[in-house]
Amino acid sequence: MSEQIYPDFTFWGAIKASFQVIRDDFSFFGIMMLIMVVVSVLPSMFMNSYDFTDTEILAEQLSGGGQAYFYLILFASLLFYTFYIIFIIDKTYAHLNNISFDDYPYLSRGFSQIIPVIILYIIISILTMIGIVLLIFPGLFILVIYYMAIPAKLCENIGIFEAMSRSSRLSKGHRLSIFGVFFVPYIPVLIFSFAMFGGMISDIQETGNIEAAYSVSNLLFSAILNSAFITFALVASVVTFDQISKETID
């Protein structure tokens, strides 16, 4: 087995390429982000007992079957976000490799990959949480080495553990740059989140009304921010995988 590595991949280059992908196909990514915002806001309003008329009435209506409703929303959200991951990753990979997306079998592809993607996501999340509990840096290290696992699984149609191994191999020599791809775009999200949280706390202190935290404006702003970041993070993971895999022949 021979390996040839070209030092072209940089975190800044991957970030710029990710923005380029979203800009080039904004009609697709914009619609997907809008759908995510709607799907995120509506359940949040109900699950936080928010209603335009009377929150107490809604809370009473949900008190009997509230737990069942919560688990139903949780399950539906899991399915939606998994499909979202699959669609965004496949669309990004198709764009980067000039693959036609017009006849893409959305539903069949989604249903065939949904269970493996969920399992892979859960495994990586558990390993990352264990690493963070033990010490923050091991958790971040795990996150970096498996950053490309889901793109590898979907783009190369390989098994779960093979995808994890593939991501680990590809990340060698690029892990600091991969951390930059993940962390640098998160900085403005943190800034906006802290600003929004500070404003929310200020409103609660002034009005004494904790329901201000669940206002439509706060929920909407949070959903837009999360939608934009999640979409960009998914696109960036595919761009990272595509660039490094083309540099490295293994």
Tab-separated table of N, CA, C and O in Angstrom, residues 43-89:
chain	number	residue	atom	x	y	z
A	43	PRO	N	-42.093	22.693	17.485
A	43	PRO	CA	-42.098	21.821	18.662
A	43	PRO	C	-41.588	22.519	19.919
A	43	PRO	O	-42.080	22.257	21.011
A	44	SER	N	-40.621	23.416	19.776
A	44	SER	CA	-40.086	24.129	20.937
A	44	SER	C	-41.162	24.980	21.593
A	44	SER	O	-41.246	25.066	22.820
A	45	MET	N	-41.996	25.598	20.778
A	45	MET	CA	-43.073	26.421	21.322
A	45	MET	C	-44.050	25.580	22.122
A	45	MET	O	-44.487	25.959	23.206
A	46	PHE	N	-44.397	24.393	21.616
A	46	PHE	CA	-45.329	23.526	22.328
A	46	PHE	C	-44.687	22.877	23.545
A	46	PHE	O	-45.285	22.787	24.608
A	47	MET	N	-43.438	22.422	23.383
A	47	MET	CA	-42.772	21.723	24.475
A	47	MET	C	-42.448	22.661	25.624
A	47	MET	O	-42.293	22.235	26.762
A	48	ASN	N	-42.353	23.956	25.335
A	48	ASN	CA	-42.137	24.936	26.403
A	48	ASN	C	-43.450	25.570	26.843
A	48	ASN	O	-43.447	26.605	27.491
A	49	SER	N	-44.572	24.933	26.463
A	49	SER	CA	-45.904	25.405	26.833
A	49	SER	C	-46.153	26.825	26.366
A	49	SER	O	-46.814	27.602	27.044
A	50	TYR	N	-45.639	27.160	25.203
A	50	TYR	CA	-45.868	28.491	24.664
A	50	TYR	C	-47.072	28.445	23.742
A	50	TYR	O	-47.204	27.548	22.923
A	51	ASP	N	-47.940	29.441	23.888
A	51	ASP	CA	-49.095	29.538	23.014
A	51	ASP	C	-49.444	31.009	22.838
A	51	ASP	O	-49.215	31.822	23.739
A	52	PHE	N	-50.015	31.357	21.692
A	52	PHE	CA	-50.341	32.746	21.431
A	52	PHE	C	-51.526	33.225	22.276
A	52	PHE	O	-51.742	34.426	22.410
A	53	THR	N	-52.300	32.316	22.831
A	53	THR	CA	-53.497	32.716	23.572
A	53	THR	C	-53.332	32.536	25.074
A	53	THR	O	-53.398	33.505	25.828
A	54	ASP	N	-53.122	31.322	25.514
A	54	ASP	CA	-53.078	31.066	26.952
A	54	ASP	C	-52.172	29.875	27.232
A	54	ASP	O	-52.502	28.738	26.890
A	55	THR	N	-51.048	30.108	27.868
A	55	THR	CA	-50.096	29.032	28.154
A	55	THR	C	-50.650	28.049	29.180
A	55	THR	O	-50.336	26.862	29.134
A	56	GLU	N	-51.473	28.521	30.114
A	56	GLU	CA	-52.002	27.640	31.153
A	56	GLU	C	-52.944	26.593	30.554
A	56	GLU	O	-52.928	25.427	30.943
A	57	ILE	N	-53.735	26.999	29.584
A	57	ILE	CA	-54.657	26.065	28.943
A	57	ILE	C	-53.887	24.988	28.200
A	57	ILE	O	-54.203	23.802	28.276
A	58	LEU	N	-52.853	25.411	27.477
A	58	LEU	CA	-52.049	24.441	26.726
A	58	LEU	C	-51.354	23.470	27.665
A	58	LEU	O	-51.286	22.277	27.405
A	59	ALA	N	-50.851	23.993	28.799
A	59	ALA	CA	-50.184	23.134	29.775
A	59	ALA	C	-51.149	22.099	30.333
A	59	ALA	O	-50.792	20.932	30.524
A	60	GLU	N	-52.399	22.508	30.572
A	60	GLU	CA	-53.407	21.575	31.076
A	60	GLU	C	-53.735	20.512	30.031
A	60	GLU	O	-53.937	19.345	30.352
A	61	GLN	N	-53.767	20.922	28.764
A	61	GLN	CA	-54.083	19.979	27.696
A	61	GLN	C	-52.993	18.917	27.541
A	61	GLN	O	-53.264	17.772	27.200
A	62	LEU	N	-51.754	19.320	27.819
A	62	LEU	CA	-50.632	18.397	27.647
A	62	LEU	C	-50.298	17.619	28.914
A	62	LEU	O	-49.458	16.726	28.889
A	63	SER	N	-50.939	17.976	30.050
A	63	SER	CA	-50.569	17.374	31.327
A	63	SER	C	-50.858	15.874	31.359
A	63	SER	O	-50.094	15.100	31.932
A	64	GLY	N	-51.943	15.447	30.695
A	64	GLY	CA	-52.288	14.033	30.724
A	64	GLY	C	-51.319	13.188	29.932
A	64	GLY	O	-50.770	12.208	30.412
A	65	GLY	N	-51.091	13.556	28.694
A	65	GLY	CA	-50.213	12.768	27.826
A	65	GLY	C	-48.941	13.496	27.494
A	65	GLY	O	-48.405	13.320	26.399
A	66	GLY	N	-48.474	14.341	28.410
A	66	GLY	CA	-47.302	15.171	28.145
A	66	GLY	C	-46.053	14.365	27.848
A	66	GLY	O	-45.297	14.690	26.942
A	67	GLN	N	-45.835	13.295	28.617
A	67	GLN	CA	-44.623	12.501	28.411
A	67	GLN	C	-44.642	11.799	27.063
A	67	GLN	O	-43.635	11.771	26.353
A	68	ALA	N	-45.799	11.218	26.713
A	68	ALA	CA	-45.911	10.556	25.423
A	68	ALA	C	-45.682	11.551	24.294
A	68	ALA	O	-45.016	11.242	23.298
A	69	TYR	N	-46.235	12.760	24.464
A	69	TYR	CA	-46.062	13.800	23.447
A	69	TYR	C	-44.599	14.180	23.322
A	69	TYR	O	-44.082	14.349	22.222
A	70	PHE	N	-43.906	14.298	24.468
A	70	PHE	CA	-42.494	14.665	24.469
A	70	PHE	C	-41.667	13.620	23.721
A	70	PHE	O	-40.830	13.960	22.877
A	71	TYR	N	-41.900	12.340	24.010
A	71	TYR	CA	-41.122	11.283	23.366
A	71	TYR	C	-41.451	11.184	21.876
A	71	TYR	O	-40.585	10.850	21.063
A	72	LEU	N	-42.694	11.477	21.520
A	72	LEU	CA	-43.066	11.473	20.107
A	72	LEU	C	-42.323	12.579	19.360
A	72	LEU	O	-41.793	12.352	18.270
A	73	ILE	N	-42.283	13.769	19.966
A	73	ILE	CA	-41.558	14.894	19.365
A	73	ILE	C	-40.062	14.569	19.278
A	73	ILE	O	-39.402	14.853	18.273
A	74	LEU	N	-39.530	13.944	20.329
A	74	LEU	CA	-38.104	13.593	20.350
A	74	LEU	C	-37.776	12.603	19.239
A	74	LEU	O	-36.779	12.757	18.523
A	75	PHE	N	-38.627	11.598	19.059
A	75	PHE	CA	-38.407	10.593	18.024
A	75	PHE	C	-38.519	11.215	16.632
A	75	PHE	O	-37.693	10.951	15.749
A	76	ALA	N	-39.535	12.042	16.443
A	76	ALA	CA	-39.726	12.697	15.150
A	76	ALA	C	-38.546	13.618	14.833
A	76	ALA	O	-38.094	13.693	13.690
A	77	SER	N	-38.044	14.309	15.854
A	77	SER	CA	-36.907	15.210	15.659
A	77	SER	C	-35.661	14.426	15.275
A	77	SER	O	-34.889	14.849	14.404
A	78	LEU	N	-35.465	13.276	15.910
A	78	LEU	CA	-34.309	12.435	15.595
A	78	LEU	C	-34.350	11.977	14.141
A	78	LEU	O	-33.338	12.025	13.430
A	79	LEU	N	-35.529	11.553	13.687
A	79	LEU	CA	-35.672	11.129	12.299
A	79	LEU	C	-35.411	12.293	11.347
A	79	LEU	O	-34.701	12.146	10.341
A	80	PHE	N	-35.974	13.442	11.671
A	80	PHE	CA	-35.806	14.606	10.792
A	80	PHE	C	-34.344	15.010	10.693
A	80	PHE	O	-33.821	15.218	9.585
A	81	TYR	N	-33.653	15.131	11.828
A	81	TYR	CA	-32.269	15.584	11.811
A	81	TYR	C	-31.350	14.568	11.129
A	81	TYR	O	-30.364	14.955	10.495
A	82	THR	N	-31.684	13.284	11.249
A	82	THR	CA	-30.878	12.280	10.565
A	82	THR	C	-31.056	12.385	9.053
A	82	THR	O	-30.084	12.330	8.294
A	83	PHE	N	-32.305	12.531	8.614
A	83	PHE	CA	-32.548	12.761	7.190
A	83	PHE	C	-31.848	14.031	6.727
A	83	PHE	O	-31.293	14.084	5.629
A	84	TYR	N	-31.874	15.050	7.560
A	84	TYR	CA	-31.233	16.324	7.224
A	84	TYR	C	-29.734	16.118	7.007
A	84	TYR	O	-29.160	16.631	6.035
A	85	ILE	N	-29.106	15.385	7.914
A	85	ILE	CA	-27.676	15.088	7.790
A	85	ILE	C	-27.391	14.377	6.472
A	85	ILE	O	-26.461	14.735	5.739
A	86	ILE	N	-28.196	13.365	6.160
A	86	ILE	CA	-27.985	12.577	4.944
A	86	ILE	C	-28.131	13.446	3.701
A	86	ILE	O	-27.294	13.401	2.783
A	87	PHE	N	-29.188	14.261	3.651
A	87	PHE	CA	-29.429	15.100	2.474
A	87	PHE	C	-28.327	16.123	2.268
A	87	PHE	O	-27.839	16.322	1.156
A	88	ILE	N	-27.916	16.794	3.354
A	88	ILE	CA	-26.887	17.837	3.242
A	88	ILE	C	-25.551	17.235	2.819
A	88	ILE	O	-24.854	17.772	1.941
A	89	ILE	N	-25.180	16.111	3.423
A	89	ILE	CA	-23.906	15.478	3.087
A	89	ILE	C	-23.912	14.992	1.635
A	89	ILE	O	-22.951	15.215	0.890
